[in-house]
Tab-separated table of C-alpha atoms in Angstrom:
chain	number	residue	atom	x	y	z
A	1116	UNK	CA	1.911	-17.235	-15.939
A	1117	UNK	CA	3.021	-14.972	-13.159
A	1118	UNK	CA	-0.327	-13.201	-13.061
A	1119	UNK	CA	-1.730	-12.577	-9.633
A	1120	UNK	CA	-5.233	-13.508	-8.677
A	1121	UNK	CA	-7.202	-11.289	-6.349
A	1122	UNK	CA	-9.789	-12.640	-3.999
A	1123	UNK	CA	-12.625	-11.907	-3.665
A	1124	UNK	CA	-13.631	-10.651	-7.105
A	1125	UNK	CA	-16.112	-8.285	-5.488
A	1126	UNK	CA	-16.606	-7.042	-1.940
A	1127	UNK	CA	-19.371	-4.895	-0.479
A	1128	UNK	CA	-19.082	-3.392	2.997
A	1129	UNK	CA	-20.561	-0.631	5.128
A	1130	UNK	CA	-18.729	2.616	5.683
A	1131	UNK	CA	-16.477	2.383	8.742
A	1132	UNK	CA	-15.814	-1.341	8.337
A	1133	UNK	CA	-12.459	-2.776	7.340
A	1134	UNK	CA	-11.926	-4.206	3.855
A	1135	UNK	CA	-9.493	-7.036	3.203
A	1136	UNK	CA	-8.431	-8.122	-0.264
A	1137	UNK	CA	-6.079	-10.964	-1.054
A	1138	UNK	CA	-3.675	-11.631	-3.886
A	1139	UNK	CA	-1.984	-14.888	-4.804
A	1140	UNK	CA	0.733	-15.310	-7.401
A	1141	UNK	CA	2.593	-18.200	-8.949
A	1142	UNK	CA	6.294	-17.438	-9.288
A	1143	UNK	CA	8.983	-15.922	-7.070
A	1144	UNK	CA	8.795	-12.145	-7.117
A	1145	UNK	CA	10.976	-9.118	-6.538
A	1146	UNK	CA	8.250	-6.692	-5.450
A	1147	UNK	CA	4.503	-6.644	-5.073
A	1148	UNK	CA	2.457	-3.504	-5.523
A	1149	UNK	CA	-1.155	-2.527	-5.023
A	1150	UNK	CA	-3.041	-0.136	-7.265
A	1151	UNK	CA	-6.453	1.451	-7.179
A	1152	UNK	CA	-8.669	2.246	-10.158
A	1153	UNK	CA	-11.727	4.438	-10.045
A	1154	UNK	CA	-14.366	3.517	-12.583
A	1155	UNK	CA	-13.182	4.065	-16.137
A	1156	UNK	CA	-9.970	5.795	-15.131
A	1157	UNK	CA	-6.277	4.976	-14.953
A	1158	UNK	CA	-4.638	3.133	-12.079
A	1159	UNK	CA	-3.098	4.892	-9.101
A	1160	UNK	CA	-0.165	3.403	-7.214
A	1161	UNK	CA	-0.940	2.791	-3.537
A	1162	UNK	CA	1.904	0.892	-1.950
A	1163	UNK	CA	4.913	-1.303	-2.739
A	1164	UNK	CA	6.242	-4.126	-0.600
A	1165	UNK	CA	9.557	-5.799	-1.328
A	1166	UNK	CA	10.049	-9.549	-1.236
A	1167	UNK	CA	12.146	-9.288	1.943
A	1168	UNK	CA	9.442	-7.323	3.782
A	1169	UNK	CA	6.511	-8.854	5.621
A	1170	UNK	CA	4.312	-5.868	6.382
A	1171	UNK	CA	3.971	-2.265	5.363
A	1172	UNK	CA	1.667	0.585	6.354
A	1173	UNK	CA	0.567	3.739	4.626
A	1174	UNK	CA	-2.184	5.763	6.265
A	1175	UNK	CA	-5.263	3.524	6.447
A	1176	UNK	CA	-3.593	0.872	4.276
A	1177	UNK	CA	-1.822	-2.185	5.600
A	1178	UNK	CA	-0.158	-4.657	3.262
A	1179	UNK	CA	1.252	-8.034	4.228
A	1180	UNK	CA	3.351	-10.370	2.150
A	1181	UNK	CA	3.915	-14.078	2.727
A	1182	UNK	CA	6.421	-15.301	0.161
A	1183	UNK	CA	6.210	-18.891	1.410
A	1184	UNK	CA	2.523	-18.931	0.491
A	1185	UNK	CA	2.980	-16.616	-2.496
A	1186	UNK	CA	0.260	-14.343	-1.225
A	1187	UNK	CA	-0.395	-10.786	-0.113
A	1188	UNK	CA	-3.263	-8.980	1.525
A	1189	UNK	CA	-4.395	-5.378	1.441
A	1190	UNK	CA	-6.335	-4.103	4.425
A	1191	UNK	CA	-8.176	-0.783	4.271
A	1192	UNK	CA	-9.246	0.286	7.737
A	1193	UNK	CA	-12.241	2.478	8.561
A	1194	UNK	CA	-13.423	2.451	4.966
A	1195	UNK	CA	-15.134	5.436	3.364
A	1196	UNK	CA	-17.507	5.716	0.427
A	1197	UNK	CA	-14.635	7.318	-1.488
A	1198	UNK	CA	-12.698	4.043	-1.215
A	1199	UNK	CA	-15.147	2.509	-3.688
A	1200	UNK	CA	-12.939	1.376	-6.576
A	1201	UNK	CA	-11.211	-1.648	-8.065
A	1202	UNK	CA	-7.969	-2.765	-6.450
A	1203	UNK	CA	-5.210	-4.617	-8.281
A	1204	UNK	CA	-2.074	-6.345	-7.169
A	1205	UNK	CA	0.928	-6.371	-9.476
A	1206	UNK	CA	4.213	-8.227	-9.304
A	1207	UNK	CA	7.599	-8.077	-10.940
A	1208	UNK	CA	10.362	-10.676	-11.000
A	1209	UNK	CA	13.337	-8.345	-11.012
A	1210	UNK	CA	14.518	-4.795	-11.446
A	1211	UNK	CA	13.282	-3.260	-14.642
A	1212	UNK	CA	10.982	-6.139	-15.503
A	1213	UNK	CA	7.416	-5.144	-16.362
A	1214	UNK	CA	4.638	-5.437	-13.847
A	1215	UNK	CA	2.106	-8.227	-14.253
A	1216	UNK	CA	-1.327	-7.337	-12.912
A	1217	UNK	CA	-4.063	-9.465	-11.431
A	1218	UNK	CA	-7.706	-9.199	-12.415
A	1219	UNK	CA	-8.704	-7.003	-9.497
A	1220	UNK	CA	-11.171	-6.849	-6.627
A	1221	UNK	CA	-14.129	-4.502	-6.979
A	1222	UNK	CA	-14.792	-2.851	-3.613
A	1223	UNK	CA	-18.076	-1.089	-2.874
A	1224	UNK	CA	-18.328	0.918	0.330
A	1225	UNK	CA	-21.902	1.774	1.198
A	1226	UNK	CA	-22.562	4.968	3.130
B	1065	UNK	CA	1.617	17.873	-11.040
B	1066	UNK	CA	3.453	15.100	-12.852
B	1067	UNK	CA	1.424	13.127	-15.260
B	1068	UNK	CA	0.948	10.771	-18.155
B	1069	UNK	CA	-1.338	12.116	-20.843
B	1070	UNK	CA	-3.190	9.976	-23.334
B	1071	UNK	CA	-4.395	11.896	-26.341
B	1072	UNK	CA	-7.990	10.665	-26.405
B	1073	UNK	CA	-10.421	9.477	-23.732
B	1074	UNK	CA	-12.812	7.920	-26.217
B	1075	UNK	CA	-12.191	6.832	-29.775
B	1076	UNK	CA	-14.390	5.121	-32.349
B	1077	UNK	CA	-12.737	3.640	-35.408
B	1078	UNK	CA	-13.808	1.426	-38.289
B	1079	UNK	CA	-12.543	-2.072	-38.954
B	1080	UNK	CA	-9.417	-1.990	-41.067
B	1081	UNK	CA	-8.380	1.543	-40.111
B	1082	UNK	CA	-4.891	2.290	-38.892
B	1083	UNK	CA	-5.180	3.697	-35.387
B	1084	UNK	CA	-2.645	5.700	-33.422
B	1085	UNK	CA	-2.857	6.008	-29.645
B	1086	UNK	CA	-0.519	8.602	-28.221
B	1087	UNK	CA	0.971	8.792	-24.763
B	1088	UNK	CA	3.147	11.570	-23.372
B	1089	UNK	CA	4.802	11.773	-19.942
B	1090	UNK	CA	6.473	14.776	-18.327
B	1091	UNK	CA	8.464	12.989	-15.624
B	1092	UNK	CA	11.575	12.179	-17.665
B	1093	UNK	CA	10.873	8.478	-17.115
B	1094	UNK	CA	12.894	6.002	-19.115
B	1095	UNK	CA	10.315	3.206	-19.094
B	1096	UNK	CA	6.953	3.315	-20.810
B	1097	UNK	CA	4.278	0.663	-21.172
B	1098	UNK	CA	1.053	-0.077	-23.007
B	1099	UNK	CA	-1.595	-2.313	-21.438
B	1100	UNK	CA	-5.080	-3.190	-22.482
B	1101	UNK	CA	-7.817	-3.846	-19.974
B	1102	UNK	CA	-10.814	-6.055	-20.623
B	1103	UNK	CA	-13.559	-7.238	-18.246
B	1104	UNK	CA	-12.624	-10.511	-16.603
B	1105	UNK	CA	-9.088	-10.446	-18.025
B	1106	UNK	CA	-7.495	-7.645	-16.051
B	1107	UNK	CA	-4.569	-5.721	-17.517
B	1108	UNK	CA	-2.454	-7.366	-20.162
B	1109	UNK	CA	0.862	-6.015	-21.376
B	1110	UNK	CA	1.073	-5.235	-25.090
B	1111	UNK	CA	4.475	-3.580	-25.521
B	1112	UNK	CA	6.986	-1.733	-23.424
B	1113	UNK	CA	10.061	0.394	-23.943
B	1114	UNK	CA	13.079	1.004	-21.727
B	1115	UNK	CA	14.625	3.734	-23.833
B	1116	UNK	CA	14.229	5.811	-26.939
B	1117	UNK	CA	13.948	3.670	-30.070
B	1118	UNK	CA	13.804	0.517	-27.959
B	1119	UNK	CA	10.773	-1.742	-27.723
B	1120	UNK	CA	9.968	-5.107	-26.224
B	1121	UNK	CA	6.971	-7.344	-26.834
B	1122	UNK	CA	4.648	-7.990	-23.969
B	1123	UNK	CA	2.173	-10.809	-23.600
B	1124	UNK	CA	-0.199	-9.853	-26.420
B	1125	UNK	CA	1.678	-7.919	-29.153
B	1126	UNK	CA	-0.136	-9.416	-32.125
B	1127	UNK	CA	-1.897	-6.794	-34.209
B	1128	UNK	CA	-0.022	-3.926	-32.561
B	1129	UNK	CA	3.210	-2.035	-33.057
B	1130	UNK	CA	4.807	0.838	-31.158
B	1131	UNK	CA	7.028	3.806	-31.739
B	1132	UNK	CA	9.303	5.625	-29.321
B	1133	UNK	CA	11.168	8.360	-31.187
B	1134	UNK	CA	11.366	10.692	-28.177
B	1135	UNK	CA	11.808	9.878	-24.529
B	1136	UNK	CA	8.535	11.462	-23.466
B	1137	UNK	CA	6.306	9.909	-26.132
B	1138	UNK	CA	5.247	6.303	-26.679
B	1139	UNK	CA	2.773	5.568	-29.444
B	1140	UNK	CA	0.690	2.442	-29.870
B	1141	UNK	CA	-0.326	1.598	-33.419
B	1142	UNK	CA	-3.102	-0.730	-34.490
B	1143	UNK	CA	-2.056	-1.600	-38.014
B	1144	UNK	CA	-5.522	-2.709	-39.133
B	1145	UNK	CA	-8.099	-2.323	-36.408
B	1146	UNK	CA	-10.380	-5.249	-35.686
B	1147	UNK	CA	-13.419	-5.558	-33.453
B	1148	UNK	CA	-11.518	-7.738	-30.977
B	1149	UNK	CA	-9.258	-4.758	-30.311
B	1150	UNK	CA	-12.166	-2.884	-28.751
B	1151	UNK	CA	-10.824	-2.255	-25.271
B	1152	UNK	CA	-9.535	0.210	-22.699
B	1153	UNK	CA	-5.908	1.065	-23.429
B	1154	UNK	CA	-3.717	2.241	-20.597
B	1155	UNK	CA	-0.307	3.856	-20.894
B	1156	UNK	CA	2.116	3.970	-17.963
B	1157	UNK	CA	5.636	5.130	-17.225
B	1158	UNK	CA	8.261	4.486	-14.578
B	1159	UNK	CA	11.837	5.339	-13.715
B	1160	UNK	CA	14.556	2.942	-14.838
B	1161	UNK	CA	16.353	0.717	-12.383
B	1162	UNK	CA	14.201	1.588	-9.425
B	1163	UNK	CA	11.463	-0.743	-8.415
B	1164	UNK	CA	8.865	1.886	-7.950
B	1165	UNK	CA	5.307	2.483	-8.880
B	1166	UNK	CA	4.002	3.145	-12.330
B	1167	UNK	CA	2.242	6.369	-13.224
B	1168	UNK	CA	-0.753	5.701	-15.431
B	1169	UNK	CA	-2.633	7.832	-17.895
B	1170	UNK	CA	-6.420	8.108	-17.704
B	1171	UNK	CA	-6.904	5.565	-20.461
B	1172	UNK	CA	-8.340	5.538	-23.981
B	1173	UNK	CA	-11.522	3.606	-24.515
B	1174	UNK	CA	-11.348	2.415	-28.108
B	1175	UNK	CA	-14.344	1.019	-29.921
B	1176	UNK	CA	-13.827	-0.623	-33.311
B	1177	UNK	CA	-17.006	-0.947	-35.353
């Protein structure tokens, strides 16, 4: 299965600290994306990194991709209580192929 | 504000009922998807569609069917609901040919009793 695996399953940090979540996958990919899900709601797209990119930034988010290790990391800097959510990585193997999601990391940011 | 709208947030149905979950998007997206989300299993793809009247099976299509008669609407049908179909159902859409993000609906939490 192509499904990604996030690590850790759950993470609890203090407000202001950085949060790092990791994703590993099994097959060669075209793109890797990160999504956020607030409790009981739909997922929101955060950032996309292509297989030929190594790092990407968006605001307080930093994503890295290491295709040789089949892994990615999502760093949220200066976390806020509002960042409390579940975070999912998702991969596709080509244009117009459906995304396959991992099981997610539950992040709790304590004020 | 562009969006994907799922017709119900919460739904309770009886075993054996035929259940329709509706999803409508207003972004003129070609691609639409149905996932279910269960604790410990993440999101799993049920069916997807790349165009009107087209459908493709995902990883777990058994017990489900879909209908896409109009571009903006993608319906998920549980032919005979069973308790193991109790889940959160998430609809999403995306633009064809571009590797971009999906836009998700808010989800329908279905309970089959």
